[in-house]
Tab-separated table of C-alpha atoms (C1' of nucleotides) and ligand atoms in Angstrom:
chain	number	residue	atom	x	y	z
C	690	UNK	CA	0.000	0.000	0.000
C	691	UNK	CA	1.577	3.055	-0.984
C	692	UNK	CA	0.800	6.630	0.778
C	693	UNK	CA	-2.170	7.818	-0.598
C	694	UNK	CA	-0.449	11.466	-0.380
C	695	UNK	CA	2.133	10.582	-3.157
C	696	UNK	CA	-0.016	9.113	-5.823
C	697	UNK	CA	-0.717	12.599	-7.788
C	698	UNK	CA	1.593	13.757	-10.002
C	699	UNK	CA	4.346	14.058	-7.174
C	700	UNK	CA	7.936	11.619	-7.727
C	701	UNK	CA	11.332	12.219	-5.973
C	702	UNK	CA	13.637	13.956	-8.319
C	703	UNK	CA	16.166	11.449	-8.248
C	704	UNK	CA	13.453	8.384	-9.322
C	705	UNK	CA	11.380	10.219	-11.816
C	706	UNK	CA	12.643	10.236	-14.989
C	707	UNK	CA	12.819	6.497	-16.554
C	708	UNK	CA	16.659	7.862	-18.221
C	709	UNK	CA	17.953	8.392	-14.801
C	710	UNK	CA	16.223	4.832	-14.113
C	711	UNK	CA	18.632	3.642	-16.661
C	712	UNK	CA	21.569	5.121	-16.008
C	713	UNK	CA	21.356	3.901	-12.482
C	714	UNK	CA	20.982	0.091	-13.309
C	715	UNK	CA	23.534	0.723	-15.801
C	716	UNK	CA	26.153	1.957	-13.319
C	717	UNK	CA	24.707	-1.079	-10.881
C	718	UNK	CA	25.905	-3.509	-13.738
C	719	UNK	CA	28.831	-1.848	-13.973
C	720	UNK	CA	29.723	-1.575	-10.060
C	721	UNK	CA	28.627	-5.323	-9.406
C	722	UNK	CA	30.913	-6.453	-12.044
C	723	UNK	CA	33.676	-4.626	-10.802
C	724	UNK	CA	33.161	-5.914	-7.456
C	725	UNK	CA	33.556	-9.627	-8.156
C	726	UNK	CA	29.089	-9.761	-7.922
C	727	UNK	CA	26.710	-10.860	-10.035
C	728	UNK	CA	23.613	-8.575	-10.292
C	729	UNK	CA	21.468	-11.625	-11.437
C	730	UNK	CA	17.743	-11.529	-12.655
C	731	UNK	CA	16.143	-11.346	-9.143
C	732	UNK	CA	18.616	-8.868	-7.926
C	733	UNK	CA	18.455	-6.508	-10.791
C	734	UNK	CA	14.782	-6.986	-10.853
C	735	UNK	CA	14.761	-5.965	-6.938
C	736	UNK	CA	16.626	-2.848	-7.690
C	737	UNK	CA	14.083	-1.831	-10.308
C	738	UNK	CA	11.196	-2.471	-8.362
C	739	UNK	CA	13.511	-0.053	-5.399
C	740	UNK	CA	13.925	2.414	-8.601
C	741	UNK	CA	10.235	2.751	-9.418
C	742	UNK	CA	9.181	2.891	-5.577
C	743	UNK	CA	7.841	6.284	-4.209
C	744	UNK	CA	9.064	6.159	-1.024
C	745	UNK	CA	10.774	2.941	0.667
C	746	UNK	CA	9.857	-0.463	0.412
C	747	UNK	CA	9.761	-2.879	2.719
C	748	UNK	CA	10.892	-6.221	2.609
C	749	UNK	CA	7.709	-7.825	2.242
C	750	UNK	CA	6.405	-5.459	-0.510
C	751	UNK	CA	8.891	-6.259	-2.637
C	752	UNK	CA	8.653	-9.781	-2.016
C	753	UNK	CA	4.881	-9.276	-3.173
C	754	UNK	CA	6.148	-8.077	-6.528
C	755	UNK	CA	9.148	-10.515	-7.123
C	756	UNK	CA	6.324	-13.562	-6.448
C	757	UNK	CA	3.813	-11.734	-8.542
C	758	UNK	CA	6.393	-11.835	-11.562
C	759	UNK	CA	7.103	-15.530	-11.188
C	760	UNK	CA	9.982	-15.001	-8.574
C	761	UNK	CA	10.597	-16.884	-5.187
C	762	UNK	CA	7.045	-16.525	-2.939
C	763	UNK	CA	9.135	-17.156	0.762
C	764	UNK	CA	10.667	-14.147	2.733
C	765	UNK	CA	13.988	-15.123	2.050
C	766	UNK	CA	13.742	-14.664	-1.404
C	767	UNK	CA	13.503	-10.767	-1.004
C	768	UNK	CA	15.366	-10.755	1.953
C	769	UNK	CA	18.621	-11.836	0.336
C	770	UNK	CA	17.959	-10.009	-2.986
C	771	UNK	CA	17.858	-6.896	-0.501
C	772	UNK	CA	21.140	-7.857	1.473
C	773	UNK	CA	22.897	-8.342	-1.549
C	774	UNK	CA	21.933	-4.645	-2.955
C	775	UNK	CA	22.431	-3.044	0.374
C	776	UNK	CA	25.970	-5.139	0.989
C	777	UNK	CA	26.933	-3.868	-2.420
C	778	UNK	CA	26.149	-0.031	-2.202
C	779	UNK	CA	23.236	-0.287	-4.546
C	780	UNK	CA	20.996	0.083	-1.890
C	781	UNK	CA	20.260	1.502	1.380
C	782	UNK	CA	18.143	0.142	4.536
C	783	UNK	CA	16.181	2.749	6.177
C	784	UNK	CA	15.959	1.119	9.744
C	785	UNK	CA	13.227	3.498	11.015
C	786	UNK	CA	10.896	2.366	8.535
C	787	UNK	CA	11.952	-1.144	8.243
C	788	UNK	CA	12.506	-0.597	4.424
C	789	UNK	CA	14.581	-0.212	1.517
C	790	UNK	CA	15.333	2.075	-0.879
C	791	UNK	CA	17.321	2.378	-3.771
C	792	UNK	CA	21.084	4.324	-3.500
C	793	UNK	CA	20.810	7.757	-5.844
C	794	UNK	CA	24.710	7.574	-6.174
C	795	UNK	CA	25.932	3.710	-6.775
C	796	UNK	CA	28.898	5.346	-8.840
C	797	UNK	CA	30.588	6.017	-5.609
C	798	UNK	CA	31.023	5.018	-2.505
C	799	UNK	CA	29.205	7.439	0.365
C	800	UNK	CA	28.276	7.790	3.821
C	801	UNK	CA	24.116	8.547	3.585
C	802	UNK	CA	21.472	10.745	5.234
C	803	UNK	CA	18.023	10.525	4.770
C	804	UNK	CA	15.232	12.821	5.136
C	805	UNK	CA	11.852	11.050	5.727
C	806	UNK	CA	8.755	12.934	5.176
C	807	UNK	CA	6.293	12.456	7.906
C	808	UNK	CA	3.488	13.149	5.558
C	809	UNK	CA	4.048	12.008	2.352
C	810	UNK	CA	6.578	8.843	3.595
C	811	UNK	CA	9.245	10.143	0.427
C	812	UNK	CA	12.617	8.788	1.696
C	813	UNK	CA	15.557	11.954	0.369
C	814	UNK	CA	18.827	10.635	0.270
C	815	UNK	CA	21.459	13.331	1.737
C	816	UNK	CA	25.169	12.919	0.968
C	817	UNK	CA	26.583	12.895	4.975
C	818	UNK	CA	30.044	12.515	4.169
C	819	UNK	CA	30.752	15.946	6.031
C	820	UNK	CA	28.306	15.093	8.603
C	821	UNK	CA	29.831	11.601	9.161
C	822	UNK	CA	33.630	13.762	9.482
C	823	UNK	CA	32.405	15.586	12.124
C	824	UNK	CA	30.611	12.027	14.035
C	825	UNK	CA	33.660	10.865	13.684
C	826	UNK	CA	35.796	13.454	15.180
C	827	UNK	CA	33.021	13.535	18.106
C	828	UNK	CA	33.217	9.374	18.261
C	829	UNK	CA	37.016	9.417	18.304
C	830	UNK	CA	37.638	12.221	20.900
C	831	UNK	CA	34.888	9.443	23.239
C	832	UNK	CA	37.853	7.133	21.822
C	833	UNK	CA	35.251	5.351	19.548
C	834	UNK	CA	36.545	3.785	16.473
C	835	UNK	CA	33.405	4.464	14.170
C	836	UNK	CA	32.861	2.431	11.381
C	837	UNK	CA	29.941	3.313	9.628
C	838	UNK	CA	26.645	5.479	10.940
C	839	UNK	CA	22.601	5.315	10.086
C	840	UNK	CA	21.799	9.256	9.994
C	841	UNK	CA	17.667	9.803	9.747
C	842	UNK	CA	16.293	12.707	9.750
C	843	UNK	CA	12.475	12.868	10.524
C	844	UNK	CA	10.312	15.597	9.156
C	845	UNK	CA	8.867	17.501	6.102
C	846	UNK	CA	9.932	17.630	2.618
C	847	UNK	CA	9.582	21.008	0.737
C	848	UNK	CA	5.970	19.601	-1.273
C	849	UNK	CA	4.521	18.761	2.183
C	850	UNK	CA	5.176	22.346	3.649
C	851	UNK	CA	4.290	24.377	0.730
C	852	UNK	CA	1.094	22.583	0.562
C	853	UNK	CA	-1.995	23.871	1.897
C	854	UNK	CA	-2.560	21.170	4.834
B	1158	UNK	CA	21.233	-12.629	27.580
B	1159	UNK	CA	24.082	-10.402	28.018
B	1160	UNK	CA	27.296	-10.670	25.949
B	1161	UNK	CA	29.769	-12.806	28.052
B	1162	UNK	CA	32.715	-10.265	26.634
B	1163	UNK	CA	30.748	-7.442	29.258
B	1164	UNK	CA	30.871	-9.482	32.411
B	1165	UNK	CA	34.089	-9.087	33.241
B	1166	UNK	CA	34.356	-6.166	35.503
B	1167	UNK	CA	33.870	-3.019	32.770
B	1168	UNK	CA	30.910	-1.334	32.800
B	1169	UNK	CA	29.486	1.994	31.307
B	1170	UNK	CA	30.571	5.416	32.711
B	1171	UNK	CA	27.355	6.958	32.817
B	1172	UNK	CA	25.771	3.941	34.282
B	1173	UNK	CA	28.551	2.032	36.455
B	1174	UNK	CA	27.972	4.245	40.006
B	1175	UNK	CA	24.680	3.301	41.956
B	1176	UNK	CA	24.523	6.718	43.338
B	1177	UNK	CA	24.565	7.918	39.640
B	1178	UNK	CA	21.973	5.362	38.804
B	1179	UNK	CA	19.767	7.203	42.005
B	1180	UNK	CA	20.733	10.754	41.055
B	1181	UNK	CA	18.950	9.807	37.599
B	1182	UNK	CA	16.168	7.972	39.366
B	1183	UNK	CA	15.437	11.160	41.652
B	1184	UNK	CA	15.658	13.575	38.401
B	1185	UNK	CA	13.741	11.311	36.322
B	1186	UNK	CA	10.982	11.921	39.559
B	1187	UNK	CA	11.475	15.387	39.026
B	1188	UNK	CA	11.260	15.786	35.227
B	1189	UNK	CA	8.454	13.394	34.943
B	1190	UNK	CA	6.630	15.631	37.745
B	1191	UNK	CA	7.061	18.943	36.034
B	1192	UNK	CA	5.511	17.015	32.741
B	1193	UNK	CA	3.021	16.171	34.544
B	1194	UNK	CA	3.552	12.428	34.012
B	1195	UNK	CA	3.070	10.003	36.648
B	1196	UNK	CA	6.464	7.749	36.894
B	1197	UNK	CA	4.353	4.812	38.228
B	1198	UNK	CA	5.807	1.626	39.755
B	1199	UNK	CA	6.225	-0.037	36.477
B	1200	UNK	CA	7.842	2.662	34.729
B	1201	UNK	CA	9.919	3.519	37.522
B	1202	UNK	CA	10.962	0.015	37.781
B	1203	UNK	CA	11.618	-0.305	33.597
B	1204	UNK	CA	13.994	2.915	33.893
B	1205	UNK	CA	15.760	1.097	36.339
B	1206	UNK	CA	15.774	-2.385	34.731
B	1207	UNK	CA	17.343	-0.293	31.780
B	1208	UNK	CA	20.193	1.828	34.003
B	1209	UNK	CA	21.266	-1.785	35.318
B	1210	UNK	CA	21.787	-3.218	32.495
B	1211	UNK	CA	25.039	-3.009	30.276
B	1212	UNK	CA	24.292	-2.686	26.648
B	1213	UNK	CA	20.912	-1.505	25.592
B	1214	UNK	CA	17.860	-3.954	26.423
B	1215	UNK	CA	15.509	-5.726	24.019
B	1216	UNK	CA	11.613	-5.263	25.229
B	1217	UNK	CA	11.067	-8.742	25.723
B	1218	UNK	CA	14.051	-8.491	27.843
B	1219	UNK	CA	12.467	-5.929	29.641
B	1220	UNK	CA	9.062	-7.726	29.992
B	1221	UNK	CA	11.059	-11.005	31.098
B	1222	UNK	CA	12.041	-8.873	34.270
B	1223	UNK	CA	9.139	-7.197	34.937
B	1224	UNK	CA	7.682	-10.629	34.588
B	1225	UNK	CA	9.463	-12.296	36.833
B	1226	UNK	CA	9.095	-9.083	39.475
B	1227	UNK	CA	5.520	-9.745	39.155
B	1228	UNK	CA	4.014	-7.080	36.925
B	1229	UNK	CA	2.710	-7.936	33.670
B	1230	UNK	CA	3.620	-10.623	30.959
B	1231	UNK	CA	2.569	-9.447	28.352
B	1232	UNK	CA	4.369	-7.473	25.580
B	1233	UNK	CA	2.101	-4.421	25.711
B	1234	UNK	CA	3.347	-3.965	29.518
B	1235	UNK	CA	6.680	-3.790	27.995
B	1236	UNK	CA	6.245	-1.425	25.519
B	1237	UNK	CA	4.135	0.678	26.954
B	1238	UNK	CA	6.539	1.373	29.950
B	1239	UNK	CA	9.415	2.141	27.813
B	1240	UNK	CA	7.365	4.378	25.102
B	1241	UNK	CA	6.708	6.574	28.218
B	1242	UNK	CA	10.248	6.395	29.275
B	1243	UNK	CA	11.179	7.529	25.456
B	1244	UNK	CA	8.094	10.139	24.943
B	1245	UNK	CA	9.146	11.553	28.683
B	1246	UNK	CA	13.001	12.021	27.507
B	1247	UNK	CA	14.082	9.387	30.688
B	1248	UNK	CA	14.928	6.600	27.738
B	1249	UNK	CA	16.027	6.633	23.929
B	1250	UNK	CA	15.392	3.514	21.489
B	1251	UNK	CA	18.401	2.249	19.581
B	1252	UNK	CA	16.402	1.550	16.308
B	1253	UNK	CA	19.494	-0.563	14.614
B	1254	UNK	CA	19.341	-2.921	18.042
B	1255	UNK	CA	15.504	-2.783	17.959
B	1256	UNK	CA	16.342	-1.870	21.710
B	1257	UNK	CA	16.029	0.887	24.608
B	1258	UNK	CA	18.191	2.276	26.607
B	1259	UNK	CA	18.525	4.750	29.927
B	1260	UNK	CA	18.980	8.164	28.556
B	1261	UNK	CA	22.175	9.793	30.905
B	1262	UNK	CA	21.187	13.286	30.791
B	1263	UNK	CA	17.767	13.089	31.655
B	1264	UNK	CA	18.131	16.481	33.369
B	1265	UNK	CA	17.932	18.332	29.911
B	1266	UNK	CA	16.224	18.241	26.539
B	1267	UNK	CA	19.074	17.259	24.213
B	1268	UNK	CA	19.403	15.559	20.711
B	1269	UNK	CA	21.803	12.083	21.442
B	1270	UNK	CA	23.857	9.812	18.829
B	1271	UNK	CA	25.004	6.478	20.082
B	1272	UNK	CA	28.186	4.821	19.902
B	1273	UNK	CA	27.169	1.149	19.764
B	1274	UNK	CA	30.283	-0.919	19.849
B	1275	UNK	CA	30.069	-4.488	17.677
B	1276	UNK	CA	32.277	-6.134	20.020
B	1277	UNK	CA	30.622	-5.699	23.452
B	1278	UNK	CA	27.296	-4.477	22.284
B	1279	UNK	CA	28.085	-1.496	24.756
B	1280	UNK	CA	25.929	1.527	23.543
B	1281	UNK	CA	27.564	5.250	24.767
B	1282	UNK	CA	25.006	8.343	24.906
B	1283	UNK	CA	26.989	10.984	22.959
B	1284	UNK	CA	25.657	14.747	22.709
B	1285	UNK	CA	24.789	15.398	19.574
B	1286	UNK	CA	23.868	18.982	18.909
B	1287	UNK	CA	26.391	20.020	17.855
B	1288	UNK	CA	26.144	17.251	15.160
B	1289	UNK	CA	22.262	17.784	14.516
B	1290	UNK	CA	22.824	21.356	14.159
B	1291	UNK	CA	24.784	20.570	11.068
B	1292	UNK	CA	22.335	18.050	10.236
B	1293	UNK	CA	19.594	20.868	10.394
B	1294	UNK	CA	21.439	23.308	8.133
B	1295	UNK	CA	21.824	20.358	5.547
B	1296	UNK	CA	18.037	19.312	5.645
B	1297	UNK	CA	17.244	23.189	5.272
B	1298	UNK	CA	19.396	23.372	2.334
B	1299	UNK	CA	17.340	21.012	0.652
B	1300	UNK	CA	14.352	22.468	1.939
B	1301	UNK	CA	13.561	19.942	4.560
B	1302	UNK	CA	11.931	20.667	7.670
B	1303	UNK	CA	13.920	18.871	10.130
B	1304	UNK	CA	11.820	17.347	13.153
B	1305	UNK	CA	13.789	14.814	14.902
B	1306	UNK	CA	16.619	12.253	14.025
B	1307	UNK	CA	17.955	9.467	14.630
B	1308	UNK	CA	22.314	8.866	14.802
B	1309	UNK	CA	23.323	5.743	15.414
B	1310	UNK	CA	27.347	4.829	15.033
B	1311	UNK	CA	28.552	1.436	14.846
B	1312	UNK	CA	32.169	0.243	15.949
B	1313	UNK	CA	34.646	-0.218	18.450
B	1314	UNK	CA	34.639	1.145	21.875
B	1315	UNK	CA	37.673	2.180	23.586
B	1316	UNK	CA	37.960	-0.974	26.178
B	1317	UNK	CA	37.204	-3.189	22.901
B	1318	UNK	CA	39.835	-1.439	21.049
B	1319	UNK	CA	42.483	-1.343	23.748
B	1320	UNK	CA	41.785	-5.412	24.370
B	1321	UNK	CA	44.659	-7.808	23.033
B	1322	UNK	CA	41.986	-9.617	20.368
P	287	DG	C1'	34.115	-31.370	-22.516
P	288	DC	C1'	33.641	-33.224	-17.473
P	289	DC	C1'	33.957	-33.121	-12.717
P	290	DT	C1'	34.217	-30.394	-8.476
P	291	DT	C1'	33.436	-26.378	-5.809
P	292	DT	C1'	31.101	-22.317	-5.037
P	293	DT	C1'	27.325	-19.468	-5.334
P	294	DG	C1'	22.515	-18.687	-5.975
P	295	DT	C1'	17.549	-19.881	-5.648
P	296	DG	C1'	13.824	-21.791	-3.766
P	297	DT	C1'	11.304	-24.135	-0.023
P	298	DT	C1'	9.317	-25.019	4.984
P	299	DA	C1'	9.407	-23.797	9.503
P	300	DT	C1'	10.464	-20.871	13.186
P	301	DT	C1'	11.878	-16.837	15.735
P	302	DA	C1'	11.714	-12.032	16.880
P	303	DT	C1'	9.484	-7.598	17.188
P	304	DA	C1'	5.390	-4.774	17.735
P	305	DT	C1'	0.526	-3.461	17.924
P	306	DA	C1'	-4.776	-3.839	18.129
P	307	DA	C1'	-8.651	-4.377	20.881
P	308	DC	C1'	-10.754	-4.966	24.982
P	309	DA	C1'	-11.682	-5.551	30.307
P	310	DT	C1'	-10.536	-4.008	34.687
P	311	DG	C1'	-8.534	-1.070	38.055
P	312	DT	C1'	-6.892	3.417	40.102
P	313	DC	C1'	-7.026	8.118	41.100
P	314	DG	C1'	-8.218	12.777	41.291
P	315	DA	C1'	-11.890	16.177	40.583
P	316	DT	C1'	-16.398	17.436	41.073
I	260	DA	C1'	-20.367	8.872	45.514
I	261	DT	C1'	-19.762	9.484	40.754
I	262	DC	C1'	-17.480	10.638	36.782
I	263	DG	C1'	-13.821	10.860	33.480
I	264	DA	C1'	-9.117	10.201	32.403
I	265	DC	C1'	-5.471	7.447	32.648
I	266	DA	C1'	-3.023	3.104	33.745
I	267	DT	C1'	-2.512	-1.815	33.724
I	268	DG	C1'	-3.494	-6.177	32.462
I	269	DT	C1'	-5.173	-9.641	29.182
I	270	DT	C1'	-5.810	-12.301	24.452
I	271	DA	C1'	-5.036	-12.285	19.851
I	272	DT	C1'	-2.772	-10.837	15.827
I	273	DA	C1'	0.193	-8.319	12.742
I	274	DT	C1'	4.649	-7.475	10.991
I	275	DA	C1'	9.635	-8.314	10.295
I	276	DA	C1'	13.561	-11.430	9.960
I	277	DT	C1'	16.201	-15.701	10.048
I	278	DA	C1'	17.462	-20.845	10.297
I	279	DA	C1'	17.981	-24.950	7.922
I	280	DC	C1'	17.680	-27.561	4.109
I	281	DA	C1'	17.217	-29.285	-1.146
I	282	DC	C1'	18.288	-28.376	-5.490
I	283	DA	C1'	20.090	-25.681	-9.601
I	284	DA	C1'	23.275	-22.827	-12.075
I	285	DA	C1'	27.810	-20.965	-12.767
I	286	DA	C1'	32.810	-20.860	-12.343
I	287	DG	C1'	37.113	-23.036	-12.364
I	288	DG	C1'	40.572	-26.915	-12.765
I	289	DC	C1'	41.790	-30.628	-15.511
M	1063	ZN	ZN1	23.454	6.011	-1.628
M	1064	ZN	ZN1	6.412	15.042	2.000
M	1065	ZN	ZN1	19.703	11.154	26.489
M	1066	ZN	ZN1	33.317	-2.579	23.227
DNA sequence: GCCTTTTGTGTTATTATATAACATGTCGAT
DNA sequence: ATCGACATGTTATATAATAACACAAAAGGC
């Protein structure tokens, strides 16, 4: 069930246009290959379905879609399509929302924010790679070794304020 | 169950002092009192079920305690307590260890990251203002309305660090 | 090519986490 | 004493994630 807020007209920049779709699942290809993985049918399929998704998806939503196209009906079927994509920087897990969403930038590795619309559920990813700089000088001066960081940021996206109510 | 490598003597800072752990019980009183919140006998005894323990607790963890103390069974008892805890500013949830833990400035309103070390599950309250304040000038830059948010680090703690292997 | 090893896909079953809905009890204010 | 608001407890259920296993496809050595 997708928010009922984001059906008309309104898509996330970086989803909308079906080149950019391209372009991303091209680079995927690309990056997979380069990293020794193979983005196979169910895994490039799983990205798509991420691509074309308003806001996040969870697990189970996506498993509804991968069984619905012939794919594996059992939990673990999405569940490891979604690992792989995540383990692989093709993906990101938004752990507030038990979901997944598809990265914007797979051409390069990144350190993530995300801005997560309270009323329209649209997941923004933020780069954080200054933001994770100064976590880490605040981890390592608490003599924290930090390896990597979820950064969520709950609120309102610009269409949700300017709109009326 | 408690990781066996956090047994041995170390403990938390913030939580390793029993007069700390009453200082926090007596301004949790307080703070709950100028809310006007009732910190009832479960809560009160959750808060301190969650300032004993080492790393951050699990709700069924929780409930197994307050089980075996006589109060409720039942999940809801559980979450309920500790949802007041969070809503009150006495407790914060760690949403990547789909667990709560004692907040250790429950004196003031403040935004917190965590330090959640992999090898002893420890999980450090770190002030994060600073941090969101950055956060909150990148959100506005893309026109986001910042609410609340969420900073979770994941690595090695000092002690962990420090230890021969 | 053929065999072996590794990786991937699918299944069933189970575990873990969280909430809905409702009944009863407590407490303070009228 | 009665009322309303809040708190606590229950049963039942929803939602999210993993374990363990069987088989299939691909990669690699010969
Ligand atoms: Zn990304
Ligand atoms: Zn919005
Ligand atoms: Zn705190
Ligand atoms: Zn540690």
């Amino acid at each position: 069930m997708t928010s009922p807020t984001h059906q008309d007209g309104f898509c996330c920049a970086a989803h909308s246009g079906s080149d950019s779709m391209a372009a991303i699942l091209e680079t995927a290809e690309t990056r997979a290959r380069v990293q020794g993985a193979r983005l196979t049918p169910v895994r490039r399929r799983t990205l798509e379905i991420l691509l074309q998704a308003h806001g996040a998806l969870g697990a189970y939503e996506v498993l509804e879609k991968l069984a619905a196209e012939g794919y594996g009906t059992q939990p673990p079927v999405a569940y490891r399509a979604l690992n792989f994509l995540v383990e692989h920087g093709l993906a990101h897990r938004i752990r507030r929302l038990n979901a997944f969403t598809a990265c914007a930038q797979p051409d390069h590795d990144h350190r993530a924010a995300f801005l997560i619309c309270e009323t329209c559920n649209s997941v923004t990813e933020a780069d954080a790679d200054l933001l994770c700089r100064a976590l880490d000088q605040a981890a390592q001066a608490a003599g924290f070794q930090l390896d990597r960081a979820t950064i969520e940021a709950v609120g309102q996206c610009r269409a949700c304020q300017d709109a009326p109510e």
